[in-house]
Tab-separated table of C-alpha atoms in Angstrom:
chain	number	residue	atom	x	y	z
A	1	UNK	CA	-53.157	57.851	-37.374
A	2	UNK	CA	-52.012	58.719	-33.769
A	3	UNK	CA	-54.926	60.710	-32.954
A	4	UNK	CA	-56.988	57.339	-33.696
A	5	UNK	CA	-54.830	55.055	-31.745
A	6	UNK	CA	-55.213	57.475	-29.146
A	7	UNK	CA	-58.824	57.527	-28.699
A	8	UNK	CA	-58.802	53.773	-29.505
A	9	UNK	CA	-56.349	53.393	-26.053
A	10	UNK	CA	-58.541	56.196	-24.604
A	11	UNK	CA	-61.740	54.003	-25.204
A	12	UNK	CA	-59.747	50.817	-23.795
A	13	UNK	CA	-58.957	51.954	-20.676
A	14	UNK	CA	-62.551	53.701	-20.059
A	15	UNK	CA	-64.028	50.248	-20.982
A	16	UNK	CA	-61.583	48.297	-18.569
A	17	UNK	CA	-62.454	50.835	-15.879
A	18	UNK	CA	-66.298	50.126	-16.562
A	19	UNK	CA	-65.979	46.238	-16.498
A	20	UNK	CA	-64.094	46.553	-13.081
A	21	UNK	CA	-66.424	48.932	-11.645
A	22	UNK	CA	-69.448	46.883	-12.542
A	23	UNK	CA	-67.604	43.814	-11.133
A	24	UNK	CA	-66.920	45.567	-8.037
A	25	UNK	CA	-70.598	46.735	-7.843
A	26	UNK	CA	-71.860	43.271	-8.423
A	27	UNK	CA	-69.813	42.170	-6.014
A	28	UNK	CA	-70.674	44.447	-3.754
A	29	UNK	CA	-74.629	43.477	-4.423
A	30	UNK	CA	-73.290	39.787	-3.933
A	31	UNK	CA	-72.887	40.715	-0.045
A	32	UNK	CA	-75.982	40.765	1.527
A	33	UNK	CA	-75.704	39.761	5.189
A	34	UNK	CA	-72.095	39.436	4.996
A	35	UNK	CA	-69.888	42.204	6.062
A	36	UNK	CA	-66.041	42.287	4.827
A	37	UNK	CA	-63.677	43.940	7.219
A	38	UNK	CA	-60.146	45.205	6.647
A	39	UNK	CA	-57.516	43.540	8.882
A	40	UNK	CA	-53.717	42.091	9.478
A	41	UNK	CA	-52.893	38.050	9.535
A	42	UNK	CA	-51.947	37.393	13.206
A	43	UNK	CA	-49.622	34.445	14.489
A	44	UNK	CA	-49.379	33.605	17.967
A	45	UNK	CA	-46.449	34.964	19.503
A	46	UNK	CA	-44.265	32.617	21.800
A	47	UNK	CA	-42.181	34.079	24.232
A	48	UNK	CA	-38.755	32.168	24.906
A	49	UNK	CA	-37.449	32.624	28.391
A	50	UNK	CA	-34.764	31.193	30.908
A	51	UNK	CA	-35.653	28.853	33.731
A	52	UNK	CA	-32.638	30.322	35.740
A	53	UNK	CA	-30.263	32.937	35.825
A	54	UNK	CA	-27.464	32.902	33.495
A	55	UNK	CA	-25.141	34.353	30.824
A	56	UNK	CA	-25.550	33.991	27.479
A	57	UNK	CA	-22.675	32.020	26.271
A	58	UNK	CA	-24.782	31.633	22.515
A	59	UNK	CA	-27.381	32.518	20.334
A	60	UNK	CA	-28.004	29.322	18.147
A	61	UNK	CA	-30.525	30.781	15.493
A	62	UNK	CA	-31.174	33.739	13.285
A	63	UNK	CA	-34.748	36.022	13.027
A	64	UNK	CA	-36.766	34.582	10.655
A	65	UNK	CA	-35.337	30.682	11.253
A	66	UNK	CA	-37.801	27.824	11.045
A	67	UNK	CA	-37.145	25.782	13.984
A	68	UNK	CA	-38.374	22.364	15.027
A	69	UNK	CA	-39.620	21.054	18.444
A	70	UNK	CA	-36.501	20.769	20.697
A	71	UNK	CA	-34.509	22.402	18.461
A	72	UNK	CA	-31.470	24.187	20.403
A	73	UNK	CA	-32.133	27.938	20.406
A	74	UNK	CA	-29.451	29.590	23.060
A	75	UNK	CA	-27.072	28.411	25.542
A	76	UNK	CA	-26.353	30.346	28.894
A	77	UNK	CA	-23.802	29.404	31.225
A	78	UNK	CA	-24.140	29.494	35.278
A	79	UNK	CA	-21.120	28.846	37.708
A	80	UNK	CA	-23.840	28.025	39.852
A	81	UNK	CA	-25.344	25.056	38.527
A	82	UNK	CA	-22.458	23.720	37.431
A	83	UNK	CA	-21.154	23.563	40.941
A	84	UNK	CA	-24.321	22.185	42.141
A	85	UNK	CA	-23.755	19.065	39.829
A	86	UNK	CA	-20.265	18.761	41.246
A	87	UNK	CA	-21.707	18.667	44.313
A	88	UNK	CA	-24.534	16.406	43.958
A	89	UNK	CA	-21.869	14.308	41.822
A	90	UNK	CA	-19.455	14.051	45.490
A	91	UNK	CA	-22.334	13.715	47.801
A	92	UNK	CA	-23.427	10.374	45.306
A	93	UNK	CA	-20.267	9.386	45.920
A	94	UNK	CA	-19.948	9.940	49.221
A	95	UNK	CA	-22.957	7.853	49.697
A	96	UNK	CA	-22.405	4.839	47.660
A	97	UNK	CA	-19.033	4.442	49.522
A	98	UNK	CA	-21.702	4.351	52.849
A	99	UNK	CA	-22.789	1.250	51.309
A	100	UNK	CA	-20.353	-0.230	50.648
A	101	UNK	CA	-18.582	-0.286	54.282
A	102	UNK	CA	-22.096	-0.783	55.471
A	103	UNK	CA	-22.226	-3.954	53.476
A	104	UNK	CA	-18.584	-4.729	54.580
A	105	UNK	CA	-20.191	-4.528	58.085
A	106	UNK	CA	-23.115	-6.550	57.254
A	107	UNK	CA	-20.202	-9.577	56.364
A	108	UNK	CA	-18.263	-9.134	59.304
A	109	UNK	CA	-21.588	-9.491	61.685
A	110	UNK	CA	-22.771	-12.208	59.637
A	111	UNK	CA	-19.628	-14.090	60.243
A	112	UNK	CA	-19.208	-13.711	64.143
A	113	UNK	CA	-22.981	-14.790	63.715
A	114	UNK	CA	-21.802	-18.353	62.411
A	115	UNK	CA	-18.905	-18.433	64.669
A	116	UNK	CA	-21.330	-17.787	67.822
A	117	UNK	CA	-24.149	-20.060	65.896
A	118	UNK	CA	-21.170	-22.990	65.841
A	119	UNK	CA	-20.241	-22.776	69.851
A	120	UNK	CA	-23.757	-22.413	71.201
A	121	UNK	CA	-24.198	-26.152	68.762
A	122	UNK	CA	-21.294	-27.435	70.818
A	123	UNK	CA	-22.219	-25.897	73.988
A	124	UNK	CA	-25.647	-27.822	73.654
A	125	UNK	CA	-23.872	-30.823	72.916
A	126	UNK	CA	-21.712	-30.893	75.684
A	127	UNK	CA	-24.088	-29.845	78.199
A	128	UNK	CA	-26.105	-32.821	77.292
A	129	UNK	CA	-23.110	-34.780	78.291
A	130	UNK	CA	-22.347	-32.566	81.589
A	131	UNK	CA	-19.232	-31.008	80.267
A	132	UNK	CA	-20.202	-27.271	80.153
A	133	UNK	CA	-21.899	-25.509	82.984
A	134	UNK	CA	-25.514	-24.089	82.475
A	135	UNK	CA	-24.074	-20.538	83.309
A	136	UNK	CA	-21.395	-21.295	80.321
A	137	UNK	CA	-24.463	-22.531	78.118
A	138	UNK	CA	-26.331	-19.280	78.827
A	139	UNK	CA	-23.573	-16.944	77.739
A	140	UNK	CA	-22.879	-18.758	74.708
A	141	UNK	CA	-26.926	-18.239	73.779
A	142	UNK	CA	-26.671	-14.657	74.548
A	143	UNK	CA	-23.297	-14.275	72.479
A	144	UNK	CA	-25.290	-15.364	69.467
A	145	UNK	CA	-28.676	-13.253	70.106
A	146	UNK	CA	-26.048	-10.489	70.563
A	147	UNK	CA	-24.276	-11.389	66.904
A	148	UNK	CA	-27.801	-11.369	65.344
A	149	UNK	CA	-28.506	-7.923	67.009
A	150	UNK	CA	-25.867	-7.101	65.366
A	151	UNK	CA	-26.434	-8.132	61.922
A	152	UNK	CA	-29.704	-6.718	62.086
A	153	UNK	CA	-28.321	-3.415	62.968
A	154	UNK	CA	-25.725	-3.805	59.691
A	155	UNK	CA	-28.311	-4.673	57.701
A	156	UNK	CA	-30.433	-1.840	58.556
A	157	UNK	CA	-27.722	0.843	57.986
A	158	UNK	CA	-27.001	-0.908	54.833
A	159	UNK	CA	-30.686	-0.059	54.187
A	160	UNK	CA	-30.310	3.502	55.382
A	161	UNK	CA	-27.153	4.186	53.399
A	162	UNK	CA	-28.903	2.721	50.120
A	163	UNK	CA	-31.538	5.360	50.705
A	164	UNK	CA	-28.997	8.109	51.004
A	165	UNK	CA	-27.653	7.047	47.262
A	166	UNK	CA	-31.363	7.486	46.039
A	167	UNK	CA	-31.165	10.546	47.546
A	168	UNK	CA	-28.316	11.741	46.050
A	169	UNK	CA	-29.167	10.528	42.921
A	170	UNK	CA	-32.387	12.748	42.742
A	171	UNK	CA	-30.297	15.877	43.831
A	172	UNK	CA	-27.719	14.908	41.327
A	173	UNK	CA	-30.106	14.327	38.269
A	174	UNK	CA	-32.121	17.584	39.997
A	175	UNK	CA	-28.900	19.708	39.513
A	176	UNK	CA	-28.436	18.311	35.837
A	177	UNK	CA	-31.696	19.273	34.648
A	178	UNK	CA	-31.268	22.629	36.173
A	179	UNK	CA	-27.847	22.288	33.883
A	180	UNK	CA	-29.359	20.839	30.961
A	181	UNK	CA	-32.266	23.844	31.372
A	182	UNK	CA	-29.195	26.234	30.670
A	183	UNK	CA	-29.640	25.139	27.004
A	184	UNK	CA	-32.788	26.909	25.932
A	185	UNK	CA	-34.746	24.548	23.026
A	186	UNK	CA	-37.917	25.284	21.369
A	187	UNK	CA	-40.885	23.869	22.594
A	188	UNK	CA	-42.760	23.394	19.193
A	189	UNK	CA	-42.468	24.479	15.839
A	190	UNK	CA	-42.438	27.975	14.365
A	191	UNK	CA	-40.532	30.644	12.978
A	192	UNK	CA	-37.950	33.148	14.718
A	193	UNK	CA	-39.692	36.745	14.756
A	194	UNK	CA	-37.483	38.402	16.968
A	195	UNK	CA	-33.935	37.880	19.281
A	196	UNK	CA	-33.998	39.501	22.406
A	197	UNK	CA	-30.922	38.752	23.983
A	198	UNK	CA	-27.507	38.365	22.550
A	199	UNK	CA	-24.036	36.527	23.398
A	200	UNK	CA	-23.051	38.492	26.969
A	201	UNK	CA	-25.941	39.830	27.916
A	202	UNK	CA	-26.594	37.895	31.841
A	203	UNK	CA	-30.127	37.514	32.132
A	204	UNK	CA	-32.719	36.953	35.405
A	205	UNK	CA	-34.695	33.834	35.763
A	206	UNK	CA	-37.681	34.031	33.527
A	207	UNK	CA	-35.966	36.756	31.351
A	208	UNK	CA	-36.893	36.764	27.342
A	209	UNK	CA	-34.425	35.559	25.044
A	210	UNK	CA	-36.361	35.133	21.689
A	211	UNK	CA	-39.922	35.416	20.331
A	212	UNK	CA	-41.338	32.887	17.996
A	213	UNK	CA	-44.167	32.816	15.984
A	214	UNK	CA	-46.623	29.682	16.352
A	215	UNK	CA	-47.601	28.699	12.221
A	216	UNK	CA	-50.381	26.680	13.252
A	217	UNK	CA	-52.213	29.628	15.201
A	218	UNK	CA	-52.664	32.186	12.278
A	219	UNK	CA	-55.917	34.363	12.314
A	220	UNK	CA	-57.203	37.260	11.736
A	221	UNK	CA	-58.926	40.272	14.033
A	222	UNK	CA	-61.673	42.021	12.443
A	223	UNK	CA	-64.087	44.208	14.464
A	224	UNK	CA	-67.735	44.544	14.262
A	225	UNK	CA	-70.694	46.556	15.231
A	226	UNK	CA	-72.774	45.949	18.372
A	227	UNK	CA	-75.608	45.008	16.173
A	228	UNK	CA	-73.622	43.053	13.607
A	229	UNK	CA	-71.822	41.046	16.680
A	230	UNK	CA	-75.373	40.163	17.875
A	231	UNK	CA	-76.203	37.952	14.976
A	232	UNK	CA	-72.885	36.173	15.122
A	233	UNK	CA	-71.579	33.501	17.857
A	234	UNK	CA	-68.497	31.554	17.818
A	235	UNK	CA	-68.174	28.574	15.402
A	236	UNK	CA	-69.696	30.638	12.566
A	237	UNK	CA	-67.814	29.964	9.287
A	238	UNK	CA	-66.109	32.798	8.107
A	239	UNK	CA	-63.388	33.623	5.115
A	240	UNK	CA	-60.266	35.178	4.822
A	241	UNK	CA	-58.788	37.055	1.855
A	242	UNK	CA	-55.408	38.407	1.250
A	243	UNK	CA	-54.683	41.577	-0.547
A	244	UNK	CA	-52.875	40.066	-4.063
A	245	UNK	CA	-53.438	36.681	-3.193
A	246	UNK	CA	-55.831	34.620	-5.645
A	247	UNK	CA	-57.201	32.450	-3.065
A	248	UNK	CA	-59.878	32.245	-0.651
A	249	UNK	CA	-59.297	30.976	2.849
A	250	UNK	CA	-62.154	29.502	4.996
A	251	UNK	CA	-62.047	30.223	8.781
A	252	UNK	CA	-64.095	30.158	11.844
A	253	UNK	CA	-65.125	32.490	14.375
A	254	UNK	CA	-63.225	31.647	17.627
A	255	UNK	CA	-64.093	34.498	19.923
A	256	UNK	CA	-65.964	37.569	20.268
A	257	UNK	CA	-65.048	39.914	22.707
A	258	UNK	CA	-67.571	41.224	25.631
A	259	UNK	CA	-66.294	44.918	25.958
A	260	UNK	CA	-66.291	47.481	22.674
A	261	UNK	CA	-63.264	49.347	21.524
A	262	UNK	CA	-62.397	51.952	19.215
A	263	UNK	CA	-60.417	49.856	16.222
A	264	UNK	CA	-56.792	50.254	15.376
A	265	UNK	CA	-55.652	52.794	13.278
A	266	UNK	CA	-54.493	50.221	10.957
A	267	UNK	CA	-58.132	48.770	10.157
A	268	UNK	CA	-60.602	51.150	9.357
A	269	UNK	CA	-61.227	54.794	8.416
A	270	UNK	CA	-61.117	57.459	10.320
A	271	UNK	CA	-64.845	57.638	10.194
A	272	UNK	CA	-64.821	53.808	11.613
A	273	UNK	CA	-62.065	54.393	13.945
A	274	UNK	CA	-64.583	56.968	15.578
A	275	UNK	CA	-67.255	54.257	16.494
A	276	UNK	CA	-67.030	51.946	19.425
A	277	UNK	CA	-66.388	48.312	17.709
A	278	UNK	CA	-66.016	44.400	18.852
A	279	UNK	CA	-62.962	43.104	18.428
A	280	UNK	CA	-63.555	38.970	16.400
A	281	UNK	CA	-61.220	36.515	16.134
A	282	UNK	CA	-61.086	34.548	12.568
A	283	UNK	CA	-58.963	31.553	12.833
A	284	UNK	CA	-57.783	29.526	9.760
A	285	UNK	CA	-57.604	26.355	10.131
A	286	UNK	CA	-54.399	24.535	11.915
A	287	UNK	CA	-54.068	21.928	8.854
A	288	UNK	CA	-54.680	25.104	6.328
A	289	UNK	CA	-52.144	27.037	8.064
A	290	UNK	CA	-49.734	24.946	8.556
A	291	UNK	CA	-49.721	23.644	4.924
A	292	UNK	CA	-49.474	27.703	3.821
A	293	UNK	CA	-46.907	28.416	6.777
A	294	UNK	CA	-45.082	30.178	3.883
A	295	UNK	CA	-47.754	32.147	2.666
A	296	UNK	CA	-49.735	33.260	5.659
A	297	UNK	CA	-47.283	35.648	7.098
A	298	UNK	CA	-47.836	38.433	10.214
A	299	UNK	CA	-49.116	41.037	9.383
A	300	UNK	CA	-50.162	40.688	5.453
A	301	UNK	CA	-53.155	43.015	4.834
A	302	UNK	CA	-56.496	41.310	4.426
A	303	UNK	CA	-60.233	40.883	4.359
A	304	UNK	CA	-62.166	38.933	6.553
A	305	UNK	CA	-65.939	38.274	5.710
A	306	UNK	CA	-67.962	37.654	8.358
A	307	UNK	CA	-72.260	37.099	8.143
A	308	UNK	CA	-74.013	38.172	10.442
A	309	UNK	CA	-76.864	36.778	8.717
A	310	UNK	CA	-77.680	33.066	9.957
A	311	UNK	CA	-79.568	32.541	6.272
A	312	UNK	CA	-77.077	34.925	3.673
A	313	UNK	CA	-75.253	32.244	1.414
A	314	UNK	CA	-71.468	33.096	0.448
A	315	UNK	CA	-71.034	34.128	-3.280
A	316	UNK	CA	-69.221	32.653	-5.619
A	317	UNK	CA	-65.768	34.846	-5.343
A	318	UNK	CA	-66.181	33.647	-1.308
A	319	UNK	CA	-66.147	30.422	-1.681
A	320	UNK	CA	-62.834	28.365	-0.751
A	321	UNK	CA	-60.123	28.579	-3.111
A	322	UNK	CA	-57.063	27.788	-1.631
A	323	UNK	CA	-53.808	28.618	-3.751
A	324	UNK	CA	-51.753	26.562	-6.061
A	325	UNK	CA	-48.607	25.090	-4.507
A	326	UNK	CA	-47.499	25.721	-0.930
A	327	UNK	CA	-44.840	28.322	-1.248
């Protein structure tokens, strides 16, 4: 009885192994004009760095976050900006108390102005009745030319000294966003791959503090023979399959590159890594990728078809099949 169940498991497995051999063959027959390359998803990388110098007072997030656009990410501290707002912040001052004696003066000038407006009236007056010289009408007239000067003068550094409080206003509001810069935020969002920096560490303007990884720029690099790169341009559809995945991704061909390389160890055989290859971008989709941002992770293995036949059709097990859920 054992012996039979043997063979009868023996016979299974041989039969299994013949249906996915014949499978793969067919398969294999399926792909004329296409050629399926070995690769590793890619997301773009992001670089987080400071605007100025600074220490690192606090690292807000953790590797492998999911952050949001303007989402804090570190703060650094700088005795140097903050004294520059304190500085712009007195200099404001400074200025709008300019103004406001200027002003005081405009008030002063303006009322000597009436007071000198009021005797040259009377002077006139009088005059016409021969009670005041011409020589005392004349210096009243040029006693109220010389108020006006004056106010005119006022008014003009009340002018000047409102310009200096603009001034100081763009220094001060400079020296706060050169504060505000201090706390690093994301520009977009994507997931935390890597922190560079930690709390302590004093860092040089333009120095890395994090690295994330841009979801909605996932693709794939797959590399391809002189000839096979001749008979594909950018735009060409292509797919994308991951290893234990049951899904099919479409993508397109974004860029081919000019100058041959030998491929990564990671992608081909030996054999292949021997020959002088084109490196091709596949990109996925941004609305595929983002709605998979959980699935399509860096460097998952993969397969990315490519035909580099203009009139080859994709086979059934190529065409789009996107997975089940979005986790």
């Amino acid at each position: 009885m054992k012996i039979k169940y043997l063979i009868l498991g023996i016979a299974l497995i041989g039969a299994a192994g013949v249906a996915i051999w014949q499978n793969q063959r067919l398969q294999a027959d399926e792909l004329v004009g296409i050629v399926g390359v070995n690769g590793r998803i890619e997301l773009k990388r992001l670089d987080i760095a400071t605007l100025y110098a600074g220490r690192v007072e606090e690292v807000l997030v953790q590797e492998g976050d999911q952050v949001k656009p303007h989402q804090s990410l570190a703060r650094l501290s700088s005795s140097q900006t903050e004294s520059q707002v304190a500085a712009a912040q007195a200099q404001k001052q400074r200025a709008e108390e300019n103004v406001a004696r200027a002003l005081a003066t405009v008030e002063t000038q303006q009322q000597q102005a009436n007071v000198a407006k009021l005797e040259l009236d009377n002077a006139v007056k009088l005059r016409r009745e021969k009670l005041v010289s011409d020589s005392e009408l004349s210096r009243r007239q040029s006693n109220y030319k010389a108020t006006l000067a004056a106010v005119a003068t006022a008014q003009a550094a009340v002018a000047e000294a409102k310009a200096g409080v603009a001034q100081a206003q763009a220094q001060l509001e400079h020296a706060q966003s050169q504060n505000d810069d201090m706390l690093i935020k994301s520009p977009k969002s994507g997931w935390v791959e890597y922190l560079i920096a930690e709390p302590g560490n004093v860092l040089g303007m333009g120095d890395r503090v994090l690295s994330l990884l841009d979801p909605t720029d996932t693709y794939l690099n797959v590399f391809l023979t002189s000839e096979q790169l001749n008979q594909v341009k950018v735009g060409d559809e292509a797919r994308i399959v991951l290893d234990g995945v049951d899904a099919v991704f479409p993508a397109q061909i974004t860029f081919t590159a000019t100058n041959a390389q030998f491929t990564p160890k990671n992608v081909e055989t030996a054999e292949e890594r021997a020959k002088l290859m084109f490196r091709v971008k596949l990109q996925i989709p941004q609305e595929v990728a983002l709605q998979y941002e959980r699935r399509l992770k860096g460097g998952m293995t993969a397969i990315g078809y490519v035909k580099y036949d203009s009139q080859a059709a994709w086979p059934s097990h190529l065409q789009v099949k996107l997975p089940t859920g979005n986790e």
